[in-house]
Amino acid sequence: MPFVEAAPDDLMGMDMPAVALIPVSPCDTFRLLHHPQREYNGLDAYPMRWEKRAPLAWALFTDGPPGGLGNDIPRNQLTLSPAHWMELSAYPIAQFYKDHGLDRDPNDLVIKQDLVSYYHALLEKLDLASGIREGWTITSLSSRDADSGPRFELEATRSGDSEIQTITANFVIYAVGPRTLKRRLDVPGEFNQPYVSRHYDHWDDFPGQRVMVVGGGRSADWAATELHDNGRDVIYVMPQPQERHLRLIENSQYLPYYVRINSVLAEEVRTIDTRYETPVTSFRDDGRVWINS
Ligand SMILES: Cc1cc2nc3c(=O)[nH]c(=O)nc-3n(C[C@H](O)[C@H](O)[C@H](O)COP(=O)(O)OP(=O)(O)OC[C@H]3O[C@@H](n4cnc5c(N)ncnc54)[C@H](O)[C@@H]3O)c2cc1C
């Protein structure tokens, strides 16, 4: 708080090296600065004012579209937190709803489509789109001799034609997200059996009555529940013990879709066939999956 009080007119003027020493994680400090209010109280009560200044020379290289991980979330899945916690406060999500005629409450959870559309609109609104280099993967990053200009050299490869560009920069913000290395099971058939999908978007992408979900985290919980609720027989296979899965469900009862999976698992007649502590050992021909219970 004293750091904020010392820079009342300009948060960017705060003593950041000193802030970094307070015993709160940098991520939580940033979140607090960005979202000082837990509840959304209307655009008029917005606690911060943003103004545009002369921009730095910047570029953002990304292999995926704006919205990052948000693009891979199932089509109808809701977030874990209220919509306005996911916003960048220079463009309140309430303003986005207003600008696009969407009748939504910023205190509610937000569906993936709205969130991804918000991130796209934000780039337009703040005039950032021209700095984004989409479809480029950073393949190397090295430091340079500090006496001779920019301190970093990066190599970017464009998807499609594999063109390579070298970029130099004084600063690098390394924000590749939590999923840079995609997880794999490393079992036979994982990548070559046509019935194995490594992505879940919507229940009607999966024809057939019996569907196996392999996972055990939030995305798998969503997929298993949505498939079950749309009439499929779901076999839900996960490596962790039942207690751990039930703890996640119990700790998530503030979310409507976790209330739902809880009640489905409690049903005796038509429930989800859960197999705990069960790794998949191979995906074989004709939809036969070997598991090791
Ligand atoms: C189902 C679900 C619900 C969630 N709900 C919430 C919520 O309610 N509230 C909340 O705060 N968070 C939520 N999250 C978490 C949130 O989505 C992530 O914390 C957030 O996306 C992280 O943002 P990021 O920019 O750090 O990384 P990402 O969104 O992962 O973006 C990183 C980007 O970098 C790209 N990239 C990686 N490597 C390279 C490379 N070498 N070259 C170029 N580009 C590269 C990636 O392709 C990606 O586009 C949820 C996540 C999931 C899966």
Short mmCIF file of C-alpha atoms and ligand atoms in Angstrom, two decimals:
data_model
loop_
_atom_site.label_atom_id
_atom_site.label_comp_id
_atom_site.label_asym_id
_atom_site.label_seq_id
_atom_site.Cartn_x
_atom_site.Cartn_y
_atom_site.Cartn_z
CA MET A 1 0.00 0.00 0.00
CA PRO A 2 2.72 2.59 0.82
CA PHE A 3 4.15 1.97 -2.65
CA VAL A 4 0.81 2.81 -4.27
CA GLU A 5 0.35 5.87 -2.05
CA ALA A 6 3.79 7.13 -3.08
CA ALA A 7 2.73 7.07 -6.74
CA PRO A 8 -0.94 8.16 -6.67
CA ASP A 9 -1.02 9.59 -10.18
CA ASP A 10 1.01 7.03 -12.00
CA LEU A 11 1.31 3.37 -11.00
CA MET A 12 4.09 2.96 -13.54
CA GLY A 13 6.15 5.31 -11.37
CA MET A 14 6.06 2.88 -8.45
CA ASP A 15 9.29 1.59 -6.96
CA MET A 16 9.02 -1.85 -8.61
CA PRO A 17 12.37 -3.29 -7.38
CA ALA A 18 11.17 -2.55 -3.81
CA VAL A 19 7.70 -3.96 -4.54
CA ALA A 20 9.36 -7.17 -5.74
CA LEU A 21 10.83 -7.65 -2.26
CA ILE A 22 7.52 -7.70 -0.38
CA PRO A 23 6.56 -11.24 0.65
CA VAL A 24 3.71 -11.64 -1.84
CA SER A 25 4.19 -13.53 -5.08
CA PRO A 26 4.80 -11.22 -8.09
CA CYS A 27 1.74 -12.74 -9.78
CA ASP A 28 -0.54 -11.84 -6.85
CA THR A 29 0.97 -8.36 -6.59
CA PHE A 30 0.28 -7.75 -10.26
CA ARG A 31 -3.25 -9.07 -9.93
CA LEU A 32 -3.93 -6.78 -6.96
CA LEU A 33 -2.60 -3.74 -8.74
CA HIS A 34 -4.58 -4.58 -11.83
CA HIS A 35 -7.78 -5.51 -10.02
CA PRO A 36 -8.03 -3.65 -6.72
CA GLN A 37 -11.75 -4.51 -6.47
CA ARG A 38 -13.07 -8.04 -6.00
CA GLU A 39 -16.57 -7.09 -7.14
CA TYR A 40 -17.44 -5.23 -10.29
CA ASN A 41 -19.30 -2.10 -9.17
CA GLY A 42 -20.08 -0.40 -12.46
CA LEU A 43 -18.00 1.49 -14.99
CA ASP A 44 -18.41 4.76 -13.08
CA ALA A 45 -16.81 3.20 -9.98
CA TYR A 46 -13.81 1.96 -11.90
CA PRO A 47 -10.78 2.51 -9.66
CA MET A 48 -8.22 3.29 -12.35
CA ARG A 49 -7.86 5.59 -15.29
CA TRP A 50 -5.67 4.70 -18.24
CA GLU A 51 -4.08 7.07 -20.69
CA LYS A 52 -2.08 6.46 -23.79
CA ARG A 53 1.51 7.68 -23.94
CA ALA A 54 4.21 7.47 -26.58
CA PRO A 55 4.61 3.75 -27.23
CA LEU A 56 7.85 1.83 -26.97
CA ALA A 57 9.05 -0.03 -30.05
CA TRP A 58 7.56 -3.44 -29.36
CA ALA A 59 6.45 -6.56 -31.17
CA LEU A 60 4.66 -9.66 -29.94
CA PHE A 61 5.54 -12.96 -31.60
CA THR A 62 3.11 -15.80 -31.07
CA ASP A 63 2.43 -19.09 -32.73
CA GLY A 64 -1.28 -18.98 -31.87
CA PRO A 65 -4.12 -16.48 -32.17
CA PRO A 66 -4.81 -13.77 -29.55
CA GLY A 67 -6.36 -15.28 -26.43
CA GLY A 68 -3.58 -17.87 -25.94
CA LEU A 69 -4.73 -20.93 -24.03
CA GLY A 70 -8.28 -19.55 -24.11
CA ASN A 71 -8.55 -20.70 -27.74
CA ASP A 72 -8.16 -24.35 -26.71
CA ILE A 73 -10.86 -24.38 -24.04
CA PRO A 74 -14.04 -26.34 -24.94
CA ARG A 75 -16.64 -24.25 -26.76
CA ASN A 76 -19.16 -23.95 -23.95
CA GLN A 77 -16.85 -24.16 -20.96
CA LEU A 78 -17.13 -21.45 -18.36
CA THR A 79 -14.12 -19.89 -16.69
CA LEU A 80 -13.20 -20.43 -13.05
CA SER A 81 -13.51 -16.80 -12.04
CA PRO A 82 -15.82 -13.86 -12.78
CA ALA A 83 -15.48 -12.29 -16.21
CA HIS A 84 -13.98 -9.05 -14.94
CA TRP A 85 -11.09 -10.91 -13.28
CA MET A 86 -10.01 -12.04 -16.74
CA GLU A 87 -9.94 -8.54 -18.24
CA LEU A 88 -7.03 -6.24 -18.89
CA SER A 89 -8.21 -3.20 -17.07
CA ALA A 90 -7.33 -0.69 -19.79
CA TYR A 91 -10.45 -2.09 -21.51
CA PRO A 92 -12.98 -3.21 -18.88
CA ILE A 93 -14.92 -6.26 -20.01
CA ALA A 94 -18.11 -4.39 -19.02
CA GLN A 95 -17.21 -1.82 -21.70
CA PHE A 96 -16.66 -4.64 -24.20
CA TYR A 97 -20.12 -6.09 -23.38
CA LYS A 98 -21.61 -2.64 -23.86
CA ASP A 99 -19.75 -1.95 -27.12
CA HIS A 100 -20.93 -5.27 -28.56
CA GLY A 101 -24.51 -5.14 -27.28
CA LEU A 102 -24.00 -8.21 -25.06
CA ASP A 103 -26.34 -8.52 -22.11
CA ARG A 104 -23.88 -10.04 -19.60
CA ASP A 105 -22.92 -9.42 -16.00
CA PRO A 106 -19.16 -8.88 -15.49
CA ASN A 107 -19.50 -10.62 -12.10
CA ASP A 108 -20.65 -13.84 -13.81
CA LEU A 109 -18.41 -16.55 -15.20
CA VAL A 110 -17.66 -16.08 -18.88
CA ILE A 111 -17.80 -18.60 -21.73
CA LYS A 112 -14.78 -19.18 -23.90
CA GLN A 113 -16.22 -17.55 -27.05
CA ASP A 114 -16.92 -14.28 -25.23
CA LEU A 115 -13.50 -14.28 -23.61
CA VAL A 116 -11.60 -14.90 -26.84
CA SER A 117 -13.72 -12.27 -28.64
CA TYR A 118 -12.91 -9.85 -25.83
CA TYR A 119 -9.15 -10.37 -26.28
CA HIS A 120 -9.49 -9.79 -30.03
CA ALA A 121 -11.56 -6.64 -29.46
CA LEU A 122 -9.02 -5.40 -26.93
CA LEU A 123 -6.27 -5.42 -29.55
CA GLU A 124 -8.42 -3.31 -31.86
CA LYS A 125 -9.62 -0.99 -29.12
CA LEU A 126 -6.12 -0.25 -27.83
CA ASP A 127 -4.71 -0.21 -31.35
CA LEU A 128 -2.27 -3.02 -30.66
CA ALA A 129 -3.02 -5.32 -33.62
CA SER A 130 -0.23 -3.97 -35.84
CA GLY A 131 2.43 -5.04 -33.32
CA ILE A 132 1.27 -8.67 -33.22
CA ARG A 133 3.16 -11.19 -35.36
CA GLU A 134 0.82 -14.14 -35.37
CA GLY A 135 1.93 -17.52 -36.71
CA TRP A 136 5.56 -17.15 -35.64
CA THR A 137 7.30 -19.53 -33.24
CA ILE A 138 10.30 -18.32 -31.29
CA THR A 139 12.87 -21.06 -31.78
CA SER A 140 15.91 -19.57 -30.08
CA LEU A 141 16.78 -16.82 -27.63
CA SER A 142 20.31 -15.75 -26.73
CA SER A 143 21.98 -12.81 -25.03
CA ARG A 144 24.37 -10.55 -26.89
CA ASP A 145 27.35 -8.47 -25.94
CA ALA A 146 25.73 -5.60 -23.94
CA ASP A 147 28.19 -3.00 -25.29
CA SER A 148 27.08 -3.42 -28.88
CA GLY A 149 23.39 -2.51 -28.94
CA PRO A 150 20.37 -4.63 -28.05
CA ARG A 151 20.93 -7.27 -25.41
CA PHE A 152 18.96 -10.17 -26.87
CA GLU A 153 18.74 -11.96 -30.16
CA LEU A 154 15.73 -14.10 -31.04
CA GLU A 155 15.01 -16.32 -33.95
CA ALA A 156 11.42 -16.69 -35.17
CA THR A 157 10.14 -19.29 -37.64
CA ARG A 158 6.90 -18.70 -39.53
CA SER A 159 4.45 -21.58 -39.71
CA GLY A 160 3.46 -22.52 -43.24
CA ASP A 161 6.52 -21.47 -45.21
CA SER A 162 9.17 -21.87 -42.43
CA GLU A 163 10.64 -18.44 -43.16
CA ILE A 164 13.14 -17.47 -40.45
CA GLN A 165 13.60 -13.97 -39.04
CA THR A 166 16.16 -12.72 -36.58
CA ILE A 167 15.04 -10.03 -34.12
CA THR A 168 17.05 -8.07 -31.58
CA ALA A 169 15.61 -6.51 -28.43
CA ASN A 170 16.64 -4.75 -25.25
CA PHE A 171 14.00 -6.53 -23.19
CA VAL A 172 12.20 -9.82 -23.60
CA ILE A 173 8.94 -10.61 -21.87
CA TYR A 174 8.82 -14.39 -21.73
CA ALA A 175 5.12 -15.25 -21.55
CA VAL A 176 4.80 -18.60 -23.24
CA GLY A 177 2.14 -19.86 -20.85
CA PRO A 178 1.77 -22.99 -18.79
CA ARG A 179 1.32 -25.37 -21.74
CA THR A 180 4.39 -24.80 -23.89
CA LEU A 181 5.12 -28.52 -23.80
CA LYS A 182 1.95 -30.40 -24.58
CA ARG A 183 1.45 -33.43 -22.36
CA ARG A 184 1.56 -36.91 -23.85
CA LEU A 185 0.86 -40.40 -22.59
CA ASP A 186 3.72 -42.02 -24.52
CA VAL A 187 1.75 -45.17 -25.28
CA PRO A 188 1.27 -47.00 -28.60
CA GLY A 189 -1.53 -45.66 -30.77
CA GLU A 190 -1.68 -42.23 -29.10
CA PHE A 191 -0.92 -40.40 -32.32
CA ASN A 192 -1.97 -42.82 -35.05
CA GLN A 193 -5.30 -44.30 -34.01
CA PRO A 194 -8.03 -42.34 -35.79
CA TYR A 195 -10.40 -42.52 -32.81
CA VAL A 196 -8.01 -40.70 -30.45
CA SER A 197 -8.52 -36.96 -30.24
CA ARG A 198 -6.07 -34.74 -28.38
CA HIS A 199 -8.52 -31.88 -28.17
CA TYR A 200 -12.06 -31.55 -26.84
CA ASP A 201 -14.24 -28.74 -28.12
CA HIS A 202 -17.86 -29.97 -28.13
CA TRP A 203 -19.74 -33.22 -27.44
CA ASP A 204 -21.14 -33.57 -30.97
CA ASP A 205 -17.62 -33.83 -32.43
CA PHE A 206 -17.63 -37.42 -31.12
CA PRO A 207 -20.03 -39.79 -32.87
CA GLY A 208 -20.77 -43.13 -31.23
CA GLN A 209 -22.32 -44.13 -27.91
CA ARG A 210 -19.29 -45.04 -25.79
CA VAL A 211 -16.67 -42.37 -25.26
CA MET A 212 -13.56 -42.66 -23.11
CA VAL A 213 -12.16 -39.53 -21.50
CA VAL A 214 -8.55 -39.75 -20.35
CA GLY A 215 -7.38 -37.10 -17.92
CA GLY A 216 -8.65 -36.11 -14.52
CA GLY A 217 -8.28 -32.34 -14.47
CA ARG A 218 -10.75 -29.57 -15.12
CA SER A 219 -10.88 -29.98 -18.89
CA ALA A 220 -11.54 -33.72 -18.59
CA ASP A 221 -14.21 -33.08 -15.93
CA TRP A 222 -15.94 -30.71 -18.31
CA ALA A 223 -15.74 -33.16 -21.24
CA ALA A 224 -17.00 -36.13 -19.17
CA THR A 225 -19.93 -34.14 -17.77
CA GLU A 226 -20.96 -32.61 -21.09
CA LEU A 227 -20.77 -35.96 -22.92
CA HIS A 228 -22.77 -37.66 -20.16
CA ASP A 229 -25.41 -34.95 -20.16
CA ASN A 230 -25.83 -35.41 -23.88
CA GLY A 231 -26.62 -39.08 -23.59
CA ARG A 232 -23.22 -40.72 -24.04
CA ASP A 233 -21.89 -43.61 -21.98
CA VAL A 234 -18.69 -42.18 -20.55
CA ILE A 235 -15.73 -44.20 -19.29
CA TYR A 236 -13.53 -41.75 -17.40
CA VAL A 237 -9.97 -42.97 -16.90
CA MET A 238 -7.41 -41.16 -14.82
CA PRO A 239 -4.10 -41.92 -13.14
CA GLN A 240 -4.81 -40.25 -9.80
CA PRO A 241 -6.60 -41.81 -6.80
CA GLN A 242 -10.28 -41.14 -6.20
CA GLU A 243 -9.61 -38.94 -3.12
CA ARG A 244 -7.65 -36.45 -5.19
CA HIS A 245 -10.36 -36.21 -7.83
CA LEU A 246 -13.09 -35.83 -5.21
CA ARG A 247 -11.07 -33.11 -3.48
CA LEU A 248 -10.92 -31.09 -6.71
CA ILE A 249 -14.68 -31.53 -7.11
CA GLU A 250 -15.36 -30.57 -3.52
CA ASN A 251 -13.12 -27.51 -3.67
CA SER A 252 -14.88 -26.36 -6.84
CA GLN A 253 -18.48 -26.40 -5.63
CA TYR A 254 -18.72 -22.64 -6.23
CA LEU A 255 -18.84 -23.51 -9.95
CA PRO A 256 -22.16 -24.74 -11.40
CA TYR A 257 -20.51 -27.39 -13.57
CA TYR A 258 -18.82 -28.90 -10.52
CA VAL A 259 -22.14 -29.07 -8.69
CA ARG A 260 -23.35 -30.97 -11.75
CA ILE A 261 -20.50 -33.53 -11.92
CA ASN A 262 -20.89 -34.10 -8.19
CA SER A 263 -24.53 -35.04 -8.59
CA VAL A 264 -23.86 -37.19 -11.69
CA LEU A 265 -21.20 -39.20 -9.83
CA ALA A 266 -23.63 -39.73 -6.95
CA GLU A 267 -26.27 -41.27 -9.23
CA GLU A 268 -26.56 -45.03 -9.00
CA VAL A 269 -28.22 -45.82 -12.28
CA ARG A 270 -26.85 -43.57 -14.99
CA THR A 271 -23.53 -42.24 -13.90
CA ILE A 272 -20.04 -41.80 -15.32
CA ASP A 273 -17.93 -44.98 -15.24
CA THR A 274 -14.86 -43.63 -13.40
CA ARG A 275 -11.64 -45.71 -13.27
CA TYR A 276 -9.16 -44.26 -10.81
CA GLU A 277 -5.43 -45.05 -10.62
CA THR A 278 -5.76 -46.43 -14.11
CA PRO A 279 -3.18 -45.58 -16.77
CA VAL A 280 -3.87 -46.30 -20.43
CA THR A 281 -1.28 -48.72 -21.79
CA SER A 282 -2.20 -48.73 -25.48
CA PHE A 283 -4.76 -47.63 -28.04
CA ARG A 284 -5.35 -50.56 -30.37
CA ASP A 285 -7.30 -51.14 -33.56
CA ASP A 286 -11.10 -50.82 -33.73
CA GLY A 287 -11.41 -48.60 -30.65
CA ARG A 288 -9.96 -51.12 -28.18
CA VAL A 289 -8.14 -49.34 -25.38
CA TRP A 290 -5.97 -51.25 -22.92
CA ILE A 291 -5.96 -49.92 -19.41
CA ASN A 292 -4.18 -51.10 -16.30
CA SER A 293 -6.46 -50.87 -13.27
C1 LIG B 1 -10.61 -24.52 -18.60
C2 LIG B 1 -9.80 -23.33 -18.11
C3 LIG B 1 -10.41 -22.32 -17.37
C4 LIG B 1 -9.66 -21.23 -16.89
N1 LIG B 1 -10.29 -20.27 -16.17
C5 LIG B 1 -9.59 -19.24 -15.65
C6 LIG B 1 -10.21 -18.22 -14.87
O1 LIG B 1 -11.41 -18.25 -14.67
N2 LIG B 1 -9.46 -17.22 -14.36
C7 LIG B 1 -8.11 -17.17 -14.62
O2 LIG B 1 -7.47 -16.23 -14.15
N3 LIG B 1 -7.49 -18.11 -15.37
C8 LIG B 1 -8.19 -19.14 -15.88
N4 LIG B 1 -7.56 -20.11 -16.61
C9 LIG B 1 -6.12 -20.01 -16.78
C10 LIG B 1 -5.77 -19.02 -17.89
O3 LIG B 1 -6.35 -19.46 -19.11
C11 LIG B 1 -4.25 -18.98 -18.02
O4 LIG B 1 -3.71 -18.63 -16.77
C12 LIG B 1 -3.85 -17.92 -19.03
O5 LIG B 1 -4.29 -18.30 -20.31
C13 LIG B 1 -2.34 -17.78 -19.04
O6 LIG B 1 -2.05 -16.73 -19.95
P1 LIG B 1 -0.62 -16.61 -20.57
O7 LIG B 1 -0.63 -15.47 -21.53
O8 LIG B 1 0.39 -16.62 -19.48
O9 LIG B 1 -0.37 -17.97 -21.38
P2 LIG B 1 -1.17 -18.61 -22.59
O10 LIG B 1 -2.61 -18.21 -22.58
O11 LIG B 1 -0.86 -20.08 -22.58
O12 LIG B 1 -0.49 -17.93 -23.86
C14 LIG B 1 0.83 -18.24 -24.25
C15 LIG B 1 0.93 -18.11 -25.75
O13 LIG B 1 2.30 -18.25 -26.12
C16 LIG B 1 2.37 -19.08 -27.27
N5 LIG B 1 3.71 -19.69 -27.33
C17 LIG B 1 4.23 -20.66 -26.52
N6 LIG B 1 5.49 -20.96 -26.90
C18 LIG B 1 5.77 -20.14 -27.95
C19 LIG B 1 6.92 -19.98 -28.81
N7 LIG B 1 8.05 -20.68 -28.64
N8 LIG B 1 6.84 -19.06 -29.80
C20 LIG B 1 5.72 -18.32 -29.99
N9 LIG B 1 4.61 -18.44 -29.22
C21 LIG B 1 4.64 -19.34 -28.22
C22 LIG B 1 1.25 -20.12 -27.04
O14 LIG B 1 0.87 -20.77 -28.21
C23 LIG B 1 0.15 -19.21 -26.51
O15 LIG B 1 -0.60 -18.62 -27.54
C24 LIG B 1 -8.27 -21.17 -17.13
C25 LIG B 1 -7.66 -22.17 -17.92
C26 LIG B 1 -8.41 -23.25 -18.40
C27 LIG B 1 -7.72 -24.31 -19.23
#
